[in-house]
């Protein structure tokens, strides 16, 4: 009897467990989110990535060092001496020869006097004309960055028709830090120069960028005569390096969240600058919702980044993880819908060209991303995502006399690496993960004046293009403070392809560190997912914004407050008639 009683108890427990599991499964199936809720989940992930990118720009602002060294143009009086028979006596120049140690690498500088309007081949030049030829070649060498290299006219028989010039390369003897520099200063991976190299100002620009990429570091250099080497052309490079502190703390509060997951967000960031004393930068950031909205909800996330340079190379790695939960109304009851996502990325880039007017970089990278969604803690497996892939990048910065243009072109492609899964939608030809995506962006900054008021115009352009439909996480989104301003971000337009343009004019207030700004933004989306299987209410948005940003130095605070309004939107696109926003940052 005891055995029978025990068997009945076990059977009863199994039945109860089976019924409980069945009930949970059925509840999850009954509450499975509709397509819009799946879009909302993707929007949260995209919004989190946009926040991470904004944080990266704040914690690690881009650094571009440009020391100029343009070749001065000849005046009309100087150019007249290059005309044939402008002087007496004169000598017909049949060829020009550049001689000396390392002369081969400077041969291109002769083009200024052998081609174009200053071509002197076949002309009859006098003493002044020969001096102008020498100046043109010297100025070209300096403009190419070789500021300590010199060109001389040796004694010669110019009547032979051949003009000989001798180049004396400016070489580096010692590279050292100034007396009293902290022992934490290291140049081993920052300066792409060494003793014996021909000194080029572009290499020093690159080194300064590597030093100054760490925000708490100030660096500069001086070129002075070699202390221990009397050989003509040799110089010492003296480095000045100072770090205010090896860490930074940043606390911020803003209202960039969604009502469904928490409108107000608090973020704490700790940066360890020059962590390994290799001009590297590490920071970790944690954010959490602070309320705002209705129903049971919440969100949090962590973001980490590490960057280290090596001469003209830059290695960047990042990791992010975020979670959210929200209350969703079902057919008969409300339920908890939650999700989590994780993204790992590594990029390697190299500056392949720089001069006084521009800088170009090439890069490659890879990433791995995964996400899961749950209903009452039961995973919705059809929404599980795990993707990985590679990307190739081209960056270019152009320096104008009073403006700076920065551009980026990226091609990324999903693969089956690291156990990446195909999207379930592929079976219905609705969305793909292993496809190519072309992305581009450009930003232009132009300072100008109206009367006595200093103003600045800033333009930003972004686009994305794919030949196949994409999963929601990879689509192009518009309609919040990070894209087309003037909209509250509760609903966005999300599709495979798209572009946006942000225009802004700003100016200071009474020469204080407070700035007003006003902007008008426009964006469009397109591609198959804009029209099927769930058509968007429209494909374009036009919005406006006015705001105030600035710093309160005594309190170590910065702020940004704004009000925006939609100017054009689809009829069924939900957004407030006007939207306000703010962010407050405290840093130490």
XYZ file of C-alpha atoms in Angstrom:
588
model
C 0.000 0.000 0.000
C 2.840 2.363 0.840
C 4.371 1.786 -2.607
C 1.006 2.397 -4.296
C 0.518 5.602 -2.282
C 3.977 6.847 -3.262
C 3.340 6.073 -6.936
C 0.034 7.996 -6.808
C 1.825 11.000 -5.277
C 4.489 10.999 -8.022
C 1.838 10.662 -10.727
C -0.156 13.533 -9.243
C 2.927 15.816 -9.121
C 3.808 15.033 -12.753
C 0.247 15.861 -13.790
C 0.293 19.176 -11.935
C 3.713 20.050 -13.436
C 2.565 19.175 -16.934
C -0.579 21.274 -16.540
C 1.474 24.181 -15.188
C 3.937 24.019 -18.075
C 1.095 23.722 -20.580
C -0.680 26.695 -19.028
C 2.482 28.811 -19.160
C 3.141 27.815 -22.761
C -0.443 28.547 -23.795
C -0.365 31.877 -21.984
C 2.796 32.798 -23.852
C 1.317 31.709 -27.160
C -1.901 33.597 -26.483
C 0.057 36.720 -25.640
C 2.517 36.502 -28.514
C 3.240 40.076 -29.599
C 1.912 41.493 -32.799
C 4.269 42.786 -35.526
C 4.164 46.343 -34.150
C 5.390 45.152 -30.760
C 8.246 43.350 -32.479
C 9.077 46.625 -34.233
C 8.986 48.386 -30.855
C 11.496 45.853 -29.518
C 13.803 46.572 -32.466
C 13.326 50.311 -31.948
C 14.531 49.959 -28.375
C 17.712 48.229 -29.561
C 18.305 50.880 -32.229
C 17.684 53.667 -29.689
C 20.185 52.080 -27.303
C 22.815 51.958 -30.073
C 22.144 55.626 -30.879
C 22.652 56.505 -27.210
C 25.907 54.525 -27.141
C 27.168 56.374 -30.229
C 26.241 59.749 -28.705
C 28.031 58.770 -25.496
C 31.139 57.757 -27.431
C 31.264 61.169 -29.149
C 30.975 62.842 -25.752
C 33.517 60.698 -23.885
C 35.949 60.280 -26.785
C 35.565 63.273 -29.123
C 37.289 63.048 -32.486
C 40.680 64.757 -32.690
C 42.067 66.264 -35.882
C 45.438 68.004 -35.719
C 46.306 70.077 -38.775
C 49.333 72.366 -38.689
C 48.890 73.726 -42.210
C 52.209 74.458 -43.963
C 50.704 75.493 -47.289
C 52.951 76.449 -50.198
C 52.791 80.269 -50.543
C 51.724 81.517 -53.943
C 54.115 83.592 -56.018
C 53.353 87.270 -56.369
C 53.083 88.885 -59.797
C 56.513 90.505 -59.324
C 58.080 87.154 -58.406
C 56.430 85.363 -61.318
C 57.750 87.864 -63.871
C 61.291 86.615 -63.270
C 60.188 83.166 -64.518
C 59.354 84.604 -67.935
C 61.861 83.963 -70.710
C 64.412 86.786 -71.312
C 63.017 88.865 -68.425
C 66.581 89.400 -67.163
C 69.977 90.095 -68.675
C 72.067 88.012 -68.739
C 69.919 84.867 -68.850
C 70.520 81.159 -69.451
C 68.199 78.744 -71.258
C 67.182 75.884 -68.933
C 66.998 72.528 -70.729
C 66.716 70.238 -67.685
C 66.620 70.330 -63.866
C 68.484 67.821 -61.704
C 67.915 67.281 -57.977
C 70.917 65.766 -56.206
C 71.901 64.860 -52.660
C 71.217 62.298 -49.940
C 67.698 60.909 -50.336
C 66.997 63.130 -53.348
C 64.866 60.411 -54.947
C 61.970 60.868 -52.512
C 61.798 64.590 -53.340
C 61.739 64.273 -57.148
C 57.986 64.999 -57.267
C 58.638 68.520 -55.944
C 60.220 69.432 -59.296
C 56.809 69.263 -60.991
C 56.072 72.802 -59.830
C 58.868 74.099 -62.112
C 58.688 71.539 -64.924
C 54.908 71.505 -65.492
C 52.066 74.022 -65.456
C 52.187 77.797 -65.493
C 55.598 77.918 -63.754
C 57.278 75.505 -66.175
C 60.743 76.929 -66.845
C 62.040 74.261 -69.236
C 63.092 76.058 -72.458
C 63.018 79.499 -70.823
C 65.943 81.860 -70.434
C 66.360 82.787 -66.740
C 68.580 85.204 -64.870
C 69.666 85.317 -61.221
C 66.251 86.372 -59.903
C 64.513 83.714 -61.987
C 66.833 81.002 -60.661
C 66.105 82.130 -57.108
C 62.351 81.865 -57.769
C 62.839 78.326 -59.109
C 64.667 77.470 -55.903
C 61.892 79.055 -53.801
C 59.185 77.131 -55.635
C 60.903 73.796 -55.014
C 61.669 74.712 -51.382
C 58.071 75.784 -50.718
C 56.735 72.577 -52.234
C 58.986 70.504 -49.976
C 57.759 72.424 -46.923
C 54.131 72.101 -48.037
C 54.661 68.330 -48.246
C 55.592 68.412 -44.579
C 59.392 68.317 -44.758
C 59.833 71.546 -42.814
C 63.527 71.057 -41.957
C 64.658 69.902 -45.412
C 66.528 72.498 -47.449
C 67.400 72.949 -51.131
C 70.504 74.796 -52.320
C 71.984 75.973 -55.614
C 75.591 74.718 -55.768
C 78.318 76.330 -57.857
C 77.773 75.182 -61.450
C 77.968 76.082 -65.132
C 74.336 76.985 -65.897
C 75.297 77.878 -69.460
C 75.327 74.107 -70.118
C 71.509 74.213 -69.942
C 71.253 71.941 -66.895
C 70.180 73.412 -63.561
C 71.448 71.427 -60.569
C 69.964 71.695 -57.086
C 71.151 69.891 -53.949
C 68.717 68.709 -51.285
C 69.805 68.419 -47.647
C 67.200 66.190 -45.919
C 66.113 67.329 -42.488
C 66.584 64.275 -40.276
C 65.695 63.485 -36.678
C 68.466 62.965 -34.162
C 66.620 62.614 -30.842
C 62.968 62.398 -29.847
C 62.538 63.087 -26.155
C 60.181 64.486 -23.567
C 60.883 67.805 -21.899
C 62.483 67.799 -18.456
C 59.963 67.235 -15.679
C 57.513 65.253 -17.823
C 55.624 62.574 -15.906
C 57.004 59.024 -16.035
C 53.562 57.953 -17.316
C 54.287 59.604 -20.673
C 55.190 57.106 -23.379
C 55.725 57.651 -27.093
C 56.473 54.081 -28.171
C 53.110 53.562 -29.861
C 52.133 57.198 -30.469
C 54.867 58.711 -32.649
C 55.532 57.127 -36.061
C 59.098 58.495 -36.096
C 62.527 57.434 -34.866
C 66.095 58.660 -34.884
C 67.477 58.946 -38.415
C 64.098 59.401 -40.124
C 63.496 62.344 -42.442
C 61.370 64.738 -40.377
C 57.851 65.230 -41.727
C 55.334 67.431 -39.950
C 52.559 64.966 -40.897
C 54.147 62.300 -38.681
C 54.172 64.771 -35.804
C 50.521 65.641 -36.464
C 49.675 61.951 -36.237
C 51.602 61.661 -32.995
C 49.783 64.632 -31.486
C 46.445 63.089 -32.455
C 47.428 59.870 -30.699
C 48.397 61.809 -27.572
C 45.378 64.123 -27.595
C 42.906 61.332 -28.286
C 43.032 60.887 -24.509
C 40.848 63.837 -23.383
C 42.781 64.521 -20.149
C 46.101 64.876 -21.987
C 47.615 68.028 -23.466
C 50.588 67.612 -25.798
C 52.766 69.730 -28.059
C 56.232 69.639 -29.616
C 59.158 71.823 -30.591
C 61.737 71.266 -33.315
C 65.165 72.525 -32.279
C 68.765 72.122 -33.486
C 70.298 68.768 -32.634
C 72.020 68.913 -29.272
C 74.485 66.081 -29.863
C 74.828 66.015 -33.644
C 76.461 68.727 -35.753
C 75.642 67.078 -39.088
C 73.750 69.551 -41.329
C 69.996 68.942 -41.400
C 69.677 67.108 -38.071
C 67.166 68.294 -35.428
C 65.775 67.174 -32.080
C 62.039 66.836 -31.435
C 61.168 67.983 -27.918
C 57.781 66.752 -26.648
C 55.615 68.446 -24.038
C 53.090 66.074 -22.403
C 50.831 66.651 -19.431
C 47.854 64.748 -18.029
C 45.456 66.479 -15.647
C 44.268 63.199 -14.093
C 44.108 59.520 -15.122
C 40.345 59.168 -14.782
C 37.049 60.906 -15.449
C 33.602 60.504 -13.888
C 30.467 61.574 -15.695
C 26.876 61.507 -14.390
C 23.992 62.436 -16.657
C 20.226 62.659 -16.629
C 17.986 62.973 -19.675
C 14.531 62.131 -21.000
C 15.572 60.209 -24.128
C 13.803 56.996 -23.096
C 10.449 55.679 -24.270
C 7.313 55.883 -22.141
C 6.889 52.107 -22.386
C 10.323 51.392 -20.833
C 10.984 54.536 -18.772
C 11.144 58.105 -20.038
C 13.914 59.346 -17.753
C 17.367 57.808 -17.847
C 20.337 58.128 -15.541
C 23.833 57.273 -16.762
C 27.097 56.870 -14.880
C 30.376 56.667 -16.808
C 33.887 56.025 -15.556
C 36.807 56.609 -17.936
C 40.343 55.406 -17.302
C 42.557 57.561 -19.485
C 46.017 56.381 -20.524
C 45.174 53.171 -18.646
C 48.217 51.097 -19.683
C 50.304 54.255 -20.262
C 50.031 53.480 -23.984
C 47.860 56.489 -24.907
C 44.887 54.142 -24.608
C 41.388 54.877 -23.404
C 38.969 52.641 -21.531
C 35.535 53.566 -20.282
C 32.499 51.769 -18.915
C 29.011 53.251 -18.751
C 25.868 52.052 -17.001
C 22.398 53.461 -17.596
C 19.082 52.765 -15.880
C 15.593 54.158 -16.219
C 14.445 56.555 -13.510
C 10.728 56.334 -14.190
C 8.416 58.217 -16.470
C 5.571 56.524 -18.326
C 2.841 54.214 -17.076
C 2.594 50.565 -16.085
C 5.320 48.249 -14.869
C 8.426 48.821 -16.945
C 12.151 49.355 -16.833
C 15.391 49.388 -18.800
C 19.103 49.276 -18.151
C 22.265 48.855 -20.136
C 26.040 48.755 -19.969
C 28.549 49.906 -22.581
C 32.319 49.397 -22.576
C 34.959 50.598 -25.023
C 38.726 50.312 -25.305
C 40.882 52.148 -27.848
C 44.631 51.990 -28.411
C 46.734 53.584 -31.185
C 49.906 52.330 -32.803
C 51.476 54.951 -35.040
C 49.055 55.311 -37.963
C 46.891 52.407 -36.749
C 43.951 52.500 -34.337
C 42.318 49.491 -32.659
C 38.863 49.940 -31.147
C 36.783 47.340 -29.324
C 33.365 47.707 -27.733
C 30.770 45.704 -25.837
C 27.185 46.605 -25.000
C 24.350 44.828 -23.245
C 20.867 46.135 -22.580
C 17.617 44.858 -21.058
C 14.107 46.215 -20.950
C 10.619 45.199 -19.889
C 7.218 46.707 -20.451
C 3.551 46.029 -19.796
C 1.577 45.109 -22.910
C -2.190 44.831 -23.138
C -3.261 41.406 -24.437
C -6.629 40.164 -25.657
C -7.868 39.320 -22.148
C -5.150 40.536 -19.783
C -1.946 42.538 -19.584
C 1.377 40.738 -19.634
C 5.085 41.475 -19.274
C 7.030 41.687 -22.511
C 10.807 41.935 -22.067
C 13.975 41.655 -24.076
C 17.737 41.596 -23.900
C 20.420 42.309 -26.485
C 24.189 42.067 -26.677
C 26.657 43.507 -29.190
C 30.421 42.978 -29.506
C 32.512 44.855 -32.071
C 36.175 45.221 -33.060
C 37.530 47.742 -35.603
C 41.035 48.264 -36.968
C 41.781 51.373 -39.041
C 44.827 53.050 -40.561
C 45.504 56.569 -41.802
C 46.684 55.988 -45.362
C 47.162 59.612 -46.426
C 47.341 63.054 -44.874
C 48.550 66.467 -45.969
C 47.829 70.080 -45.113
C 44.291 69.880 -46.500
C 42.964 66.348 -45.907
C 43.228 63.020 -44.140
C 42.055 59.598 -45.350
C 41.694 56.357 -43.375
C 40.784 52.779 -44.264
C 39.430 50.245 -41.793
C 37.975 46.788 -41.326
C 35.902 45.393 -38.509
C 33.693 42.609 -37.279
C 30.741 42.257 -34.962
C 28.538 39.721 -33.207
C 25.026 40.541 -31.991
C 22.292 38.548 -30.311
C 18.895 39.341 -28.830
C 16.027 37.495 -27.135
C 12.490 38.512 -26.240
C 10.248 37.053 -23.532
C 6.598 36.977 -22.518
C 6.164 36.417 -18.783
C 9.758 35.102 -18.715
C 9.044 32.544 -21.461
C 11.227 33.115 -24.527
C 9.551 33.848 -27.847
C 11.934 31.690 -29.838
C 10.795 32.918 -33.247
C 12.179 36.362 -32.282
C 15.601 35.077 -31.235
C 18.381 36.716 -33.216
C 22.076 35.879 -33.453
C 24.056 37.572 -36.207
C 27.684 38.255 -37.040
C 29.566 39.802 -39.910
C 32.340 42.033 -41.206
C 32.597 45.582 -42.469
C 34.960 47.776 -44.475
C 35.242 51.525 -43.811
C 36.580 54.588 -45.606
C 36.904 57.861 -43.667
C 37.945 61.197 -45.120
C 38.353 64.659 -43.562
C 38.781 67.727 -45.761
C 40.037 71.022 -44.328
C 38.918 74.181 -46.090
C 40.002 77.712 -45.244
C 37.006 78.232 -42.946
C 35.226 74.868 -42.842
C 35.708 71.180 -42.111
C 34.032 68.309 -43.956
C 34.117 64.800 -42.474
C 32.791 61.809 -44.428
C 32.444 58.069 -43.882
C 31.516 55.182 -46.162
C 30.864 51.730 -44.674
C 29.956 48.437 -46.294
C 28.849 45.719 -43.898
C 27.771 42.149 -44.560
C 26.289 39.464 -42.356
C 27.831 35.984 -42.352
C 27.460 32.635 -40.633
C 30.422 33.257 -38.327
C 30.338 32.543 -34.591
C 27.202 30.421 -34.814
C 25.120 33.164 -36.432
C 21.547 32.126 -37.249
C 19.535 32.906 -40.347
C 16.426 34.997 -39.814
C 13.177 32.950 -39.658
C 11.663 35.498 -42.056
C 13.955 34.238 -44.822
C 11.629 31.280 -45.336
C 8.934 33.759 -46.446
C 11.296 36.126 -48.312
C 10.452 38.859 -45.781
C 13.835 39.663 -44.193
C 17.488 38.638 -44.394
C 20.585 38.949 -42.199
C 23.358 37.683 -44.502
C 23.191 40.526 -47.013
C 25.228 43.615 -47.823
C 24.346 47.031 -46.343
C 25.887 50.279 -47.592
C 25.992 53.154 -45.120
C 27.371 56.672 -45.527
C 27.429 59.877 -43.552
C 28.922 63.333 -43.843
C 29.136 66.362 -41.569
C 30.048 69.935 -42.449
C 30.915 72.758 -40.048
C 31.118 76.316 -41.362
C 31.700 79.300 -39.040
C 30.504 82.678 -40.285
C 29.587 86.125 -39.014
C 26.488 88.297 -39.227
C 27.548 91.742 -38.104
C 29.461 91.239 -34.859
C 27.769 87.905 -34.088
C 29.847 84.747 -34.556
C 27.665 81.937 -35.871
C 28.185 78.385 -37.056
C 26.307 76.298 -39.589
C 26.377 72.532 -39.081
C 24.995 70.042 -41.582
C 24.801 66.276 -41.217
C 23.756 63.707 -43.803
C 23.252 59.949 -43.333
C 22.043 57.177 -45.611
C 21.601 53.422 -45.764
C 20.978 51.148 -48.734
C 20.299 47.418 -49.065
C 19.098 45.422 -52.041
C 17.157 42.956 -49.873
C 14.699 43.396 -46.990
C 16.322 43.516 -43.563
C 15.361 42.392 -40.076
C 14.065 45.272 -37.898
C 17.343 45.572 -35.962
C 19.244 46.447 -39.179
C 16.761 48.913 -40.655
C 17.102 52.681 -40.987
C 15.105 54.639 -38.418
C 13.945 58.280 -38.323
C 11.818 60.265 -35.906
C 13.653 61.055 -32.630
C 16.250 63.414 -31.157
C 19.120 61.428 -32.683
C 17.735 61.442 -36.240
C 14.959 63.794 -37.426
C 14.256 66.141 -34.531
C 10.839 67.565 -33.703
C 9.266 64.167 -32.925
C 8.827 62.503 -29.529
C 10.309 59.146 -30.607
C 7.372 57.072 -29.395
C 6.781 56.014 -33.005
C 9.424 56.008 -35.745
C 9.575 55.185 -39.422
C 11.675 52.057 -39.854
C 12.627 50.511 -43.212
C 15.490 48.915 -45.176
C 16.723 52.069 -46.912
C 16.717 55.709 -45.989
C 18.484 59.017 -45.641
C 18.277 62.104 -43.459
C 19.632 65.640 -43.430
C 20.093 67.691 -40.258
C 20.646 71.455 -40.566
C 21.552 73.662 -37.639
C 22.618 77.260 -37.029
C 24.047 78.184 -33.637
C 25.541 81.206 -31.919
C 26.920 82.242 -28.550
C 25.026 84.372 -26.037
C 26.924 87.467 -24.854
C 30.261 85.730 -25.537
C 29.509 83.261 -22.746
C 29.760 79.425 -22.965
C 26.032 79.262 -23.683
C 24.734 78.757 -27.204
C 21.364 78.977 -28.852
C 20.623 76.760 -31.826
C 17.860 76.215 -34.335
C 17.495 73.407 -36.822
C 15.346 71.861 -39.512
C 15.711 68.139 -40.280
C 14.316 65.940 -43.025
C 14.364 62.193 -43.558
C 12.948 59.489 -45.801
C 12.778 55.702 -45.650
C 12.087 53.170 -48.368
C 12.588 49.608 -49.508
C 10.276 46.605 -49.474
C 9.593 46.637 -45.720
C 8.200 50.170 -46.009
C 5.257 48.753 -47.967
C 4.958 45.064 -47.056
C 3.982 42.959 -45.231
C 2.947 45.751 -42.806
C 2.920 49.084 -44.650
C 4.219 52.169 -42.865
C 1.836 55.146 -42.470
C 4.215 57.131 -44.690
C 7.846 57.421 -45.708
C 9.040 60.948 -44.851
C 9.329 63.305 -41.875
C 10.181 67.007 -41.601
C 10.827 68.484 -38.175
C 12.177 71.562 -36.433
C 13.966 72.296 -33.180
C 15.187 75.275 -31.155
C 17.292 74.919 -28.056
C 19.944 76.090 -25.685
C 23.140 74.273 -24.742
C 26.144 75.278 -22.746
C 28.371 74.831 -19.739
C 28.266 75.993 -16.135
C 31.963 75.767 -15.332
C 31.832 76.401 -11.543
C 29.463 73.435 -11.168
C 31.292 71.235 -13.706
C 27.984 70.896 -15.537
C 26.799 71.015 -19.122
C 23.234 71.077 -20.359
C 21.016 70.901 -23.417
C 17.334 71.847 -23.461
C 15.169 72.048 -26.541
C 11.656 72.190 -27.920
C 10.736 70.745 -31.300
C 7.719 70.370 -33.513
C 6.825 68.300 -36.585
C 6.495 70.279 -39.814
C 5.393 67.403 -42.026
C 4.388 63.837 -41.200
C 2.066 61.070 -42.411
C -1.573 61.438 -41.285
C -1.539 58.307 -39.124
C 1.894 58.871 -37.608
C 1.504 59.309 -33.830
C 3.507 62.090 -32.188
C 2.883 65.093 -29.941
C 2.163 68.487 -31.469
C 5.408 69.635 -29.910
C 8.062 67.822 -27.934
C 10.529 68.950 -25.305
C 13.739 67.391 -24.145
C 16.701 67.915 -21.876
C 20.011 66.453 -20.789
C 22.174 67.468 -17.845
C 25.743 66.253 -17.364
C 28.094 66.536 -14.415
C 31.722 65.635 -14.952
C 34.827 65.390 -12.847
